[in-house]
C-alpha positions as a LaTeX table, in Angstrom:
\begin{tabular}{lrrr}
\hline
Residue & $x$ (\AA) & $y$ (\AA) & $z$ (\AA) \\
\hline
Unk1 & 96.52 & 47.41 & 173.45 \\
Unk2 & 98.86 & 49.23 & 170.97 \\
Unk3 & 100.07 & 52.77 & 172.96 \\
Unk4 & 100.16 & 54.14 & 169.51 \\
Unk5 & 96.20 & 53.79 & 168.99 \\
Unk6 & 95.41 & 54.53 & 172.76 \\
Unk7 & 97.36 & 57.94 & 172.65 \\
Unk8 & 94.39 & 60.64 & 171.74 \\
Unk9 & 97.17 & 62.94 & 170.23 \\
Unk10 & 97.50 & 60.19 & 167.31 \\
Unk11 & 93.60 & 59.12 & 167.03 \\
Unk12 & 91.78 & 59.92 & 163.74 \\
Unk13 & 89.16 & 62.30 & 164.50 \\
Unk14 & 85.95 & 60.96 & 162.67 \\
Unk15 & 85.16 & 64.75 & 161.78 \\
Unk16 & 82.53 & 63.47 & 159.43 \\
Unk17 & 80.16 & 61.70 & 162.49 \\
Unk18 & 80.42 & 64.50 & 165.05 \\
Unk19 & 76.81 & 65.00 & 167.09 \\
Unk20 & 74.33 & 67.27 & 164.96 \\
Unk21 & 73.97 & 69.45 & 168.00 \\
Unk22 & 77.08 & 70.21 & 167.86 \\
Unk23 & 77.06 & 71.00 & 164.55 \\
Unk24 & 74.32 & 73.02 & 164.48 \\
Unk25 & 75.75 & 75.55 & 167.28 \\
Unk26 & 78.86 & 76.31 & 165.32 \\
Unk27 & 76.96 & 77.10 & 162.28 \\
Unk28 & 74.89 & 79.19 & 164.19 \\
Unk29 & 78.78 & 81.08 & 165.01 \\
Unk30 & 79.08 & 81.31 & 161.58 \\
Unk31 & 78.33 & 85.23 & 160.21 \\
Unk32 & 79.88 & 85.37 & 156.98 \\
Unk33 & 77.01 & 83.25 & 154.08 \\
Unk34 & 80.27 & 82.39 & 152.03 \\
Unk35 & 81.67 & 80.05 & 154.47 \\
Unk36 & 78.37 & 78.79 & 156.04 \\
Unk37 & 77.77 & 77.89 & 152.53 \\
Unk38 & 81.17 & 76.03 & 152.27 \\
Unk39 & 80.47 & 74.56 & 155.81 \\
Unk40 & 77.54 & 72.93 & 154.85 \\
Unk41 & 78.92 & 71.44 & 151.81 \\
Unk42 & 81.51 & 69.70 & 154.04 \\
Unk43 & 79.97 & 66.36 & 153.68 \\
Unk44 & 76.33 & 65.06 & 153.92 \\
Unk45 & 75.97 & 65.11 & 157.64 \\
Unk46 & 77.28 & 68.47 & 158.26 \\
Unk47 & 74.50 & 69.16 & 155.37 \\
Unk48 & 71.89 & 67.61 & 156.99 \\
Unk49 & 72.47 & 69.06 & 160.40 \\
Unk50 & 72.83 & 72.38 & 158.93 \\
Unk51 & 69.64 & 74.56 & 157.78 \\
Unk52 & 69.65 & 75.10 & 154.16 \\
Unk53 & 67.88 & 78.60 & 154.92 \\
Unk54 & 69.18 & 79.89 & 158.29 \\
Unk55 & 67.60 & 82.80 & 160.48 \\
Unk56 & 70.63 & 83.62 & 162.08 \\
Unk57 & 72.98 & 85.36 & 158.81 \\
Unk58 & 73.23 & 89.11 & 159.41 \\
Unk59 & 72.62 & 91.33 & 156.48 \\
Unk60 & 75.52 & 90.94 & 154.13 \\
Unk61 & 77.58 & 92.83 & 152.23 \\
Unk62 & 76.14 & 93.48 & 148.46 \\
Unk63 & 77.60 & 91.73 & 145.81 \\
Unk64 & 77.49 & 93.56 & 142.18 \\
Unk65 & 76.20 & 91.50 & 139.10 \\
Unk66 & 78.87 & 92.43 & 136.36 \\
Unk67 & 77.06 & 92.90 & 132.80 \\
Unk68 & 78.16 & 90.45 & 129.49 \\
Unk69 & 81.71 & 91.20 & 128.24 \\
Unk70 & 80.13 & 91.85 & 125.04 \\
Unk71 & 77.01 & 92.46 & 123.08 \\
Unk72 & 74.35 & 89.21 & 122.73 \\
Unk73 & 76.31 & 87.03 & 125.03 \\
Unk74 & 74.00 & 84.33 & 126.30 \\
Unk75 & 76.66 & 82.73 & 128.14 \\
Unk76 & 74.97 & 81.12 & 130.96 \\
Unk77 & 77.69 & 81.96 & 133.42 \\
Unk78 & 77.30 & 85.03 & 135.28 \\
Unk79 & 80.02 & 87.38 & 137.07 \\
Unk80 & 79.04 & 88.79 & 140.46 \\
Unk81 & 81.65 & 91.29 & 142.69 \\
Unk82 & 81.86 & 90.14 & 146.44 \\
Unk83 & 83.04 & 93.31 & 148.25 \\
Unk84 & 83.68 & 91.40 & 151.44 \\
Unk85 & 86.30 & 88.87 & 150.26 \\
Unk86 & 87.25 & 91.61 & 147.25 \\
Unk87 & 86.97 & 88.07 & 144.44 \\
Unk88 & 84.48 & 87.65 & 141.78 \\
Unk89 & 82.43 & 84.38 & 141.84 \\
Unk90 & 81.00 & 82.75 & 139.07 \\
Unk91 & 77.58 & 81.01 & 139.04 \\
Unk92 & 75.78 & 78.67 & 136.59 \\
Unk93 & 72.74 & 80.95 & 135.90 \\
Unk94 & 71.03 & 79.26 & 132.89 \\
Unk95 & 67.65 & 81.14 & 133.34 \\
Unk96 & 69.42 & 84.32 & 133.01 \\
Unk97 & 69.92 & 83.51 & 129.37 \\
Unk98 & 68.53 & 85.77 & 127.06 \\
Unk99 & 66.23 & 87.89 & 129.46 \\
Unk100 & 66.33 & 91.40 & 130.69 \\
Unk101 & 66.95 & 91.57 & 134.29 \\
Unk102 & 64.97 & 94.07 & 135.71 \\
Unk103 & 65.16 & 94.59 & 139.60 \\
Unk104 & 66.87 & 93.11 & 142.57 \\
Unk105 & 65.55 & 92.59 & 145.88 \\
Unk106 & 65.70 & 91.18 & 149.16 \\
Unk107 & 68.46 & 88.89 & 147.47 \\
Unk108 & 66.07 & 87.96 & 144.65 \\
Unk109 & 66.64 & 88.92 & 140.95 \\
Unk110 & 63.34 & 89.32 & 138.83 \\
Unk111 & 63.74 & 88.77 & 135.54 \\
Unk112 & 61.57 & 89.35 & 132.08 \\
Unk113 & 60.69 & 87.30 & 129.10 \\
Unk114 & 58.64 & 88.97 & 126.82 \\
Unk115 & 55.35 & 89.44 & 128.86 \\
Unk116 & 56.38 & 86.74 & 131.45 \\
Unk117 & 58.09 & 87.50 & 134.79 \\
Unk118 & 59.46 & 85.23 & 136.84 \\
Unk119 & 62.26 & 85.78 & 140.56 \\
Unk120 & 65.79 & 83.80 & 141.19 \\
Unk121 & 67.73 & 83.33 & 143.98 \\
Unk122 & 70.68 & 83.08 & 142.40 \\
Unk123 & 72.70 & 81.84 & 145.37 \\
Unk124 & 69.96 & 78.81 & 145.83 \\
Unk125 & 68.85 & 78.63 & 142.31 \\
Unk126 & 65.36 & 78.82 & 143.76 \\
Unk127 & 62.70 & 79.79 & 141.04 \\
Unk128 & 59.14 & 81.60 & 141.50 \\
Unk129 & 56.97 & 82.38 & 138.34 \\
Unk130 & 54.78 & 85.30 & 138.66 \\
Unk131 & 51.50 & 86.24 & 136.42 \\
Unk132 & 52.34 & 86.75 & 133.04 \\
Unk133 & 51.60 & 90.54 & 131.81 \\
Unk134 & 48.99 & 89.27 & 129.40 \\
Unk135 & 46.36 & 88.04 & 131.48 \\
Unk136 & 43.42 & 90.04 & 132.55 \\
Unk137 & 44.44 & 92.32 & 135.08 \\
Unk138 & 42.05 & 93.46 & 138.22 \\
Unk139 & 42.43 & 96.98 & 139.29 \\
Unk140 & 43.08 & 98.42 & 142.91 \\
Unk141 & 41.93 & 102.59 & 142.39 \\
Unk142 & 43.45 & 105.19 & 143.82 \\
Unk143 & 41.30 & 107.86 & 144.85 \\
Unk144 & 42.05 & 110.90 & 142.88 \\
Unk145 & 43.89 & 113.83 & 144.77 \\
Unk146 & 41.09 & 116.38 & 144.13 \\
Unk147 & 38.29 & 113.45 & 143.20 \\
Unk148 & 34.74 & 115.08 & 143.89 \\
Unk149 & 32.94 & 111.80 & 145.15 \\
Unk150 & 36.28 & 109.62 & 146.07 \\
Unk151 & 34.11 & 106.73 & 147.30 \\
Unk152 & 32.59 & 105.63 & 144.02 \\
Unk153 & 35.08 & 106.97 & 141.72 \\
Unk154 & 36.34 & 103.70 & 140.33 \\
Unk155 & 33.26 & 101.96 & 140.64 \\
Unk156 & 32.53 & 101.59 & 137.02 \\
Unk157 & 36.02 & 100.90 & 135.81 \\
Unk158 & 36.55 & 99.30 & 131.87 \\
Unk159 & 39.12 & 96.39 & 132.07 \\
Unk160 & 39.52 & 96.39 & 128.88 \\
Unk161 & 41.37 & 99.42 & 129.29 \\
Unk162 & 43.98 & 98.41 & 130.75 \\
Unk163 & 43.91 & 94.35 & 128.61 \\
Unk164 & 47.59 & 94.23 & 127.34 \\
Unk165 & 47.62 & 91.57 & 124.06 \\
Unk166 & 50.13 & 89.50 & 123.47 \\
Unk167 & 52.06 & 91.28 & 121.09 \\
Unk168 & 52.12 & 94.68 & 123.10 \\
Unk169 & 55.57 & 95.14 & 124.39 \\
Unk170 & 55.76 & 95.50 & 127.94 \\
Unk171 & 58.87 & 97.08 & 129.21 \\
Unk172 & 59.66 & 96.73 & 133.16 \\
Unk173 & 61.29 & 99.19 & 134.53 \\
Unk174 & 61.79 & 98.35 & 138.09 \\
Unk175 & 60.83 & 95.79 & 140.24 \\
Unk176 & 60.72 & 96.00 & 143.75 \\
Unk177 & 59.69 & 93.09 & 146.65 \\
Unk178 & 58.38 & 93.64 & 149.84 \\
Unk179 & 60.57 & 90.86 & 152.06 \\
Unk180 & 62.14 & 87.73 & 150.46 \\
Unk181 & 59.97 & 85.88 & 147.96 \\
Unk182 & 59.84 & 82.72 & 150.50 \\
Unk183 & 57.58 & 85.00 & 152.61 \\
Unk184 & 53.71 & 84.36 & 151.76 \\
Unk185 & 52.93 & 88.28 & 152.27 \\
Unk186 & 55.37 & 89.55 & 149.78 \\
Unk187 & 54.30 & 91.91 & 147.08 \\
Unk188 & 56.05 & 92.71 & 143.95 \\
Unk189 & 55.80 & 95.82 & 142.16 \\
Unk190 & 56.46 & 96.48 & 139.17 \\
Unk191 & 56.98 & 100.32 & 137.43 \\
Unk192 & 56.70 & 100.33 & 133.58 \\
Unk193 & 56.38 & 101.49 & 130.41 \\
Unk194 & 52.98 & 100.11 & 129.32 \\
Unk195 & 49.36 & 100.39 & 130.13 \\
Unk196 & 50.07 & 99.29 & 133.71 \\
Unk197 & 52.45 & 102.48 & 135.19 \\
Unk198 & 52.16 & 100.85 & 138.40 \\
Unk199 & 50.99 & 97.32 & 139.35 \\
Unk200 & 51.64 & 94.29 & 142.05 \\
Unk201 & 51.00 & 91.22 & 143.12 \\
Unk202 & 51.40 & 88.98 & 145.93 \\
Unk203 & 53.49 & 85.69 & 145.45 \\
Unk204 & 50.59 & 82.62 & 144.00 \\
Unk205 & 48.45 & 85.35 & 142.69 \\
Unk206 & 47.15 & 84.56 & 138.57 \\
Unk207 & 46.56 & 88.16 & 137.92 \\
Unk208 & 48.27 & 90.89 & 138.65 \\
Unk209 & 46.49 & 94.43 & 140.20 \\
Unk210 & 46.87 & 97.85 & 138.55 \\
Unk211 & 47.15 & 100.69 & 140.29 \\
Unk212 & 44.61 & 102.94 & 138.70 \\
Unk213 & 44.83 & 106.39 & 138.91 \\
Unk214 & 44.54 & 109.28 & 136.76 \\
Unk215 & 47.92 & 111.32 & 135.93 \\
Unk216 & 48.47 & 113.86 & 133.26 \\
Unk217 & 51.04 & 111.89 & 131.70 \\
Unk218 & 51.09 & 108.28 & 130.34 \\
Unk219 & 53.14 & 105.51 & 129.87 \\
Unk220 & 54.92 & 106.15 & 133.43 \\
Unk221 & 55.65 & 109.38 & 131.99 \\
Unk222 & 55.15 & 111.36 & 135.49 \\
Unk223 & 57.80 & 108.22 & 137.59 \\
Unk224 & 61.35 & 108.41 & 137.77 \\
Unk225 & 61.76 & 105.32 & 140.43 \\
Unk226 & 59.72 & 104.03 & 142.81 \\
Unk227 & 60.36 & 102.27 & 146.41 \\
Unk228 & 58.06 & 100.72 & 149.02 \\
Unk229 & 58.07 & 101.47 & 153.25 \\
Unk230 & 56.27 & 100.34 & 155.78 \\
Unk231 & 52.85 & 99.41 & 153.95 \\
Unk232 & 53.52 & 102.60 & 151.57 \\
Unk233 & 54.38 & 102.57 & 148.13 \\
Unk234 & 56.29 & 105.55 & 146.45 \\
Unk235 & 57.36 & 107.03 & 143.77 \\
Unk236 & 59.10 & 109.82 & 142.73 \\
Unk237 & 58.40 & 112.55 & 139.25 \\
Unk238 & 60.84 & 114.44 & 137.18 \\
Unk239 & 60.48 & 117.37 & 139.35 \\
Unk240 & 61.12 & 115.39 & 142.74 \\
Unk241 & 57.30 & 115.27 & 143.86 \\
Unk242 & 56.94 & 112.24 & 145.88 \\
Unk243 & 53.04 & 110.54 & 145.51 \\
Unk244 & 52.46 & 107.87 & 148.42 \\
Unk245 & 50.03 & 104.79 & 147.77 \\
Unk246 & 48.31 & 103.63 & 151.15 \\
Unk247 & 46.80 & 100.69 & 149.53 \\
Unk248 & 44.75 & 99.67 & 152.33 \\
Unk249 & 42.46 & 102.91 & 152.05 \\
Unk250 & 43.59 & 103.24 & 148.19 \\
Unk251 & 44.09 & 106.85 & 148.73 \\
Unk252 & 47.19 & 109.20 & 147.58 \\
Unk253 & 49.39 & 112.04 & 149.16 \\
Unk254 & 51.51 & 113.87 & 147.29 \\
Unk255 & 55.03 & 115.37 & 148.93 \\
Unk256 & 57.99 & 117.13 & 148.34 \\
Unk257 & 59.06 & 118.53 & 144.15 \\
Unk258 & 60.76 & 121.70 & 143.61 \\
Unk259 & 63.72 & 119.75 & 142.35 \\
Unk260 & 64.65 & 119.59 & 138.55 \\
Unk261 & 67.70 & 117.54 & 138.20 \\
Unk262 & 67.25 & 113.97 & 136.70 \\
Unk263 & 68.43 & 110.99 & 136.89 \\
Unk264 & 67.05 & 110.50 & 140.51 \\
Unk265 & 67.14 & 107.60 & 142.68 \\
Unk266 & 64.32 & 107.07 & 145.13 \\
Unk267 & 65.13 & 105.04 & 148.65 \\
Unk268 & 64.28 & 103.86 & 152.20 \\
Unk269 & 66.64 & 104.75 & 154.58 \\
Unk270 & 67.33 & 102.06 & 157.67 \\
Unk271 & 65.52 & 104.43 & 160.15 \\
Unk272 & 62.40 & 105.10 & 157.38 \\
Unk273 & 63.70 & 108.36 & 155.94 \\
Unk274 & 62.81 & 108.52 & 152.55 \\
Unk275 & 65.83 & 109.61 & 151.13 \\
Unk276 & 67.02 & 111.12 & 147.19 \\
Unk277 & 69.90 & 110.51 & 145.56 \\
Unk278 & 70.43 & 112.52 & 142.51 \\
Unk279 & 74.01 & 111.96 & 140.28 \\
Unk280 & 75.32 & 114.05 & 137.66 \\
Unk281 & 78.13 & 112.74 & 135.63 \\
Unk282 & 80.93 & 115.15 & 134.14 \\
Unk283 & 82.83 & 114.69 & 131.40 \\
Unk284 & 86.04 & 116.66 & 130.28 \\
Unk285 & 86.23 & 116.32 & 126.25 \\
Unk286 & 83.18 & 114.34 & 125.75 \\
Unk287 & 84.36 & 111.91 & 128.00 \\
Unk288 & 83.35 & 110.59 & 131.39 \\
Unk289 & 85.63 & 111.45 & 134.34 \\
Unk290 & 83.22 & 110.94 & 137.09 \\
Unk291 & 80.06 & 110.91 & 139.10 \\
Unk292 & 79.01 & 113.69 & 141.61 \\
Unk293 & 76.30 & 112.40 & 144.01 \\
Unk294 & 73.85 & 114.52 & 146.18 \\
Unk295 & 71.64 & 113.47 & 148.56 \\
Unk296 & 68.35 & 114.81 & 149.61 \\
Unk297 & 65.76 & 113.84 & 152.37 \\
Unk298 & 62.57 & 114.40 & 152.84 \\
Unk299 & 61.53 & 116.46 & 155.62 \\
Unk300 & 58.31 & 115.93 & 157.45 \\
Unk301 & 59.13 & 118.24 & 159.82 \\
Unk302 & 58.11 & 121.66 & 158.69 \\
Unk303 & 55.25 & 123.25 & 157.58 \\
Unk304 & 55.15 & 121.96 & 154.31 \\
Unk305 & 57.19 & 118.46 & 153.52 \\
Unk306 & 60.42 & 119.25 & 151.60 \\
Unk307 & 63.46 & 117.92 & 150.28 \\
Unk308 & 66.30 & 119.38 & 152.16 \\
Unk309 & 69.91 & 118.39 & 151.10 \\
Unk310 & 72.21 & 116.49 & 153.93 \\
Unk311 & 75.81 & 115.58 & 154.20 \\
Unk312 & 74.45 & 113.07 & 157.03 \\
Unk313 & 72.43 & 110.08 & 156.29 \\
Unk314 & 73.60 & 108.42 & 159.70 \\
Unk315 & 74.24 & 104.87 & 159.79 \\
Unk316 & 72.77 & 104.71 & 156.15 \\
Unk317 & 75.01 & 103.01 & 153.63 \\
Unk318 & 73.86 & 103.39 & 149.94 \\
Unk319 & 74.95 & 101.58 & 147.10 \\
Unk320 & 73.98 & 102.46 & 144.03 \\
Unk321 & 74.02 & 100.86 & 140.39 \\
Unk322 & 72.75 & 101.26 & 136.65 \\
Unk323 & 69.70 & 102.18 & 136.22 \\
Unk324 & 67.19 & 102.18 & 139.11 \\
Unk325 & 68.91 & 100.07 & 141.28 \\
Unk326 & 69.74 & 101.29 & 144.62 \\
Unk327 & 69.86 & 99.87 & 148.10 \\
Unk328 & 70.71 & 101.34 & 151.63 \\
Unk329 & 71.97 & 98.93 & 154.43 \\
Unk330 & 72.82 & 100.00 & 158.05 \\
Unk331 & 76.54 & 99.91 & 158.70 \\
Unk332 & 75.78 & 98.61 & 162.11 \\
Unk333 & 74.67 & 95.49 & 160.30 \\
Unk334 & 77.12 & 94.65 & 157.94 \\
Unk335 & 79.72 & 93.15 & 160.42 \\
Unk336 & 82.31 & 94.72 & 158.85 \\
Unk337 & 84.02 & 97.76 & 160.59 \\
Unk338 & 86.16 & 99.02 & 157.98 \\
Unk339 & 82.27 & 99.83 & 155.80 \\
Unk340 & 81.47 & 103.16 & 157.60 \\
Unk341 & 78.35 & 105.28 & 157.99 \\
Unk342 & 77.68 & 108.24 & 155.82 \\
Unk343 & 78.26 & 107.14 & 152.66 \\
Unk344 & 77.85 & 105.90 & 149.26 \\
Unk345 & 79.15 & 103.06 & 146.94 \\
Unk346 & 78.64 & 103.38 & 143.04 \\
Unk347 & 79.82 & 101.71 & 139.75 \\
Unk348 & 81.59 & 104.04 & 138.06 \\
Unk349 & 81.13 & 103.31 & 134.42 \\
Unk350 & 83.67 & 104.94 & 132.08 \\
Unk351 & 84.03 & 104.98 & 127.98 \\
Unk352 & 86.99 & 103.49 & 126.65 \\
Unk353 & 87.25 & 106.83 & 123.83 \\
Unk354 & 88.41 & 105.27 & 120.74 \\
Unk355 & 87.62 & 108.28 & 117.70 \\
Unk356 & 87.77 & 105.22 & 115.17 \\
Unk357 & 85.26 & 103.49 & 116.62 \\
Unk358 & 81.79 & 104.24 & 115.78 \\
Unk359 & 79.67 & 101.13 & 116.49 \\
Unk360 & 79.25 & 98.70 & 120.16 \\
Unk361 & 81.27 & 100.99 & 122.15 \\
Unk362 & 83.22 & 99.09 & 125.18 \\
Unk363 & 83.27 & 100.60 & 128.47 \\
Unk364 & 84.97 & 100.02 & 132.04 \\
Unk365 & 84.00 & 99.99 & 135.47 \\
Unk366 & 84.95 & 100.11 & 138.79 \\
Unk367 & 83.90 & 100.61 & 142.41 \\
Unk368 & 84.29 & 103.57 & 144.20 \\
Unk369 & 83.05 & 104.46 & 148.09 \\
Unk370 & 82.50 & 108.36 & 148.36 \\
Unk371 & 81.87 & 110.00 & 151.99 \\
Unk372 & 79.26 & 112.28 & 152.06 \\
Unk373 & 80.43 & 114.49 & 154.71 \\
Unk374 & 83.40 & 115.79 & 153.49 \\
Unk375 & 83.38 & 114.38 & 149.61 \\
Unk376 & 86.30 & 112.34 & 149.08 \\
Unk377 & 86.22 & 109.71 & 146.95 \\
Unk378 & 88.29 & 106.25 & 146.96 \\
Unk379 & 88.49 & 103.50 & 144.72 \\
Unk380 & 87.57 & 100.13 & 145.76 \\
Unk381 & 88.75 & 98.23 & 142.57 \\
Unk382 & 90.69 & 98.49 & 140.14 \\
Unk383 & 88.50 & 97.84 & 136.54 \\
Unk384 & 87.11 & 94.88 & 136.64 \\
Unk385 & 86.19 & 93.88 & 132.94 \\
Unk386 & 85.01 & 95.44 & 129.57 \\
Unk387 & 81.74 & 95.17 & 128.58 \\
Unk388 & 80.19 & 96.57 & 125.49 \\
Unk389 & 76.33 & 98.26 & 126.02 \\
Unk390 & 73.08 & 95.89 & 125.62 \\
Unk391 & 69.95 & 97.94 & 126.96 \\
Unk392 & 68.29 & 94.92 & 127.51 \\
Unk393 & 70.46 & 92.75 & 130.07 \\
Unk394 & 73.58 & 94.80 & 130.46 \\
Unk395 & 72.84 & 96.34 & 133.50 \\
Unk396 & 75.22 & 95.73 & 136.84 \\
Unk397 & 73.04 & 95.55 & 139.99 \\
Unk398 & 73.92 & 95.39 & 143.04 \\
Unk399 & 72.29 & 92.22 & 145.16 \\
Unk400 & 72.19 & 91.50 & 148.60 \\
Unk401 & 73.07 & 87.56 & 148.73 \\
Unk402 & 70.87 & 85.45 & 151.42 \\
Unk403 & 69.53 & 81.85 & 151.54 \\
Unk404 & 66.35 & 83.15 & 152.59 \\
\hline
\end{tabular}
């Protein structure tokens, strides 16, 4: 036998055919979704040995869908900010072409069509259609706060009512999921400007459930965001009064107000707190400068529930975006030691003044990490593109990725 090809130190390792068992247990080493996703795509083996949605991922950093460059861009390819490896990855996202995407969740994007809804994983491409808005809804009531005989209150209730035709527009606000869309208990909720203020429905429902109640506004008038906890649904009014759904004995309590500061931001904390984020931008000669954040939570602890105003949101991480989009993620969980507790990570969005230019304004934005204990702020990136404003899909959101 040649002593070249007997030595072990000059053998071709046959990397390709190594056991699956073996293969498995260093995926299941493998923390960071990036490269599990790049391990898998090694060659077919490694694929097939390799779960295409594994249990084992900790919660990962968020990544931050960029908006269009410019105004009625239906270029397929979308932008999104990884803050773990600090790059920008591009993905083929054809059915975010010419939609309005209105919520992400649970690593899911839901996006809008007209009167049709429908989720994407945009890391899997996965795809799950939800009832269009047009069908006939069914109704869930909420008994009233002060309702004399709460028991047969909405026993007589007029679909037609709340029948949207096909022409009405139907503007989502927010939409919110319960777990990831793969899970057959997940609810969506949705928060908009229609008939329907508030409505859901579980994942293979036809028609989706309204949330009746009575409120004396209309069109979502009396919401400002909305988030779900623990079986509760709730949202949040101009003046800060929190209303929670318990739609198992489709009764209301309402929480909290005596704030009057808007924009708000409504949001779970990782331990349950309910917390508020309220930002107020300031501008030196018409122009934007930056953001100031405050954060509120709600107490439960005193006589009456209130929103008291803390500098410590404990392992809470909150990351915020345009719009209604807001998440909070426990530092403990991210895996990465340099992401602290205590504080908060926004897109700073930023005019580019130009006194000549009167139409499609272009802004900038970048990322910037502000501690809530003692209020310094640091920039993450530098700017990371122009974009001009589009109401209906230039919004940046911030998405946790998973293959779940």
């Amino acid at each position: 036998m040649d002593s070249q090809q007997s030595n072990p130190a000059t053998m071709v390792r046959d990397w390709q055919h190594l056991p699956p068992e073996l293969l498995q247990v260093i995926g299941k080493k493998v923390i960071s979704l990036a490269v599990y996703i790049r391990f898998r795509a090694v060659c077919r083996p490694w694929q097939s040995s390799c779960s295409l949605r594994p249990d084992h991922l900790p919660v990962q950093l968020p990544w931050l869908m960029l908006p269009y460059r410019s105004v009625g861009n239906n270029d397929s390819t979308r932008r999104f900010y990884d803050l773990a490896t600090s790059k920008i990855h591009e993905l083929d996202l054809p059915e975010t072409c010419g939609v309005s995407i209105c919520g992400s969740s649970h690593g899911w994007l839901v996006l809008q069509k007209g009167q049709m809804l429908s989720l994407l994983n945009p890391i899997t491409r996965a795809t799950i259609s939800l009832p269009p808005f047009s069908g006939p809804p069914t109704a869930l009531g909420i008994v009233p706060l002060r309702a004399i005989n709460p028991e047969n209150f909405f026993e007589n209730w007029d679909a037609n009512e709340y029948a949207i035709n096909p022409t009405d527009n139907v503007r989502v606000c927010k939409a919110i999921l319960t777990s990831s869309a793969h899970d057959s208990s997940c609810r969506v909720f949705v928060f908009t400007y229609s008939k329907w203020p508030l409505a859901f429905c579980k994942i293979g429902d036809v028609y989706w459930k309204v949330i009746e109640f009575h409120s004396g506004y209309t069109w979502g008038g009396d919401f400002r965001d909305i988030t779900y906890s623990n079986g509760f649904l709730y949202t949040v009014s101009p003046f800060a009064a929190v209303t929670i759904y318990n739609l198992d004995n489709r009764s209301r309590t309402l929480l909290g107000g005596g704030i009057t500061r808007t924009p708000i931001h409504l949001v779970e904390g990782v331990s349950g707190d309910i917390l508020l984020i309220h930002d107020s931008p300031i501008y030196v000669n018409r122009v934007l400068k930056e953001t100031k954040h405050t954060v509120y939570k709600l107490s439960n602890d005193r006589p009456k529930p209130e929103w008291i105003k803390v500098i410590d949101i404990g392992q809470n991480v909150l990351f915020l975006g345009s719009h209604h989009n807001v998440l909070s993620l426990s530092s403990a969980n991210l895996q990465f030691p340099e992401w602290r507790a205590n504080c908060l990570c926004y897109d700073s969005i930023r005019k580019k003044w130009n006194p000549q230019e009167r139409f499609d304004p272009w802004y900038n934005h970048n990322i910037k990490l502000a501690s809530l204990d003692n209020g310094t702020v640091t920039d993450i990136t530098a700017d990371l593109c122009p974009f001009q404003v589009n109401e209906r899909w230039q919004r940046s959101l911030w998405l946790t990725p998973s293959l779940l």
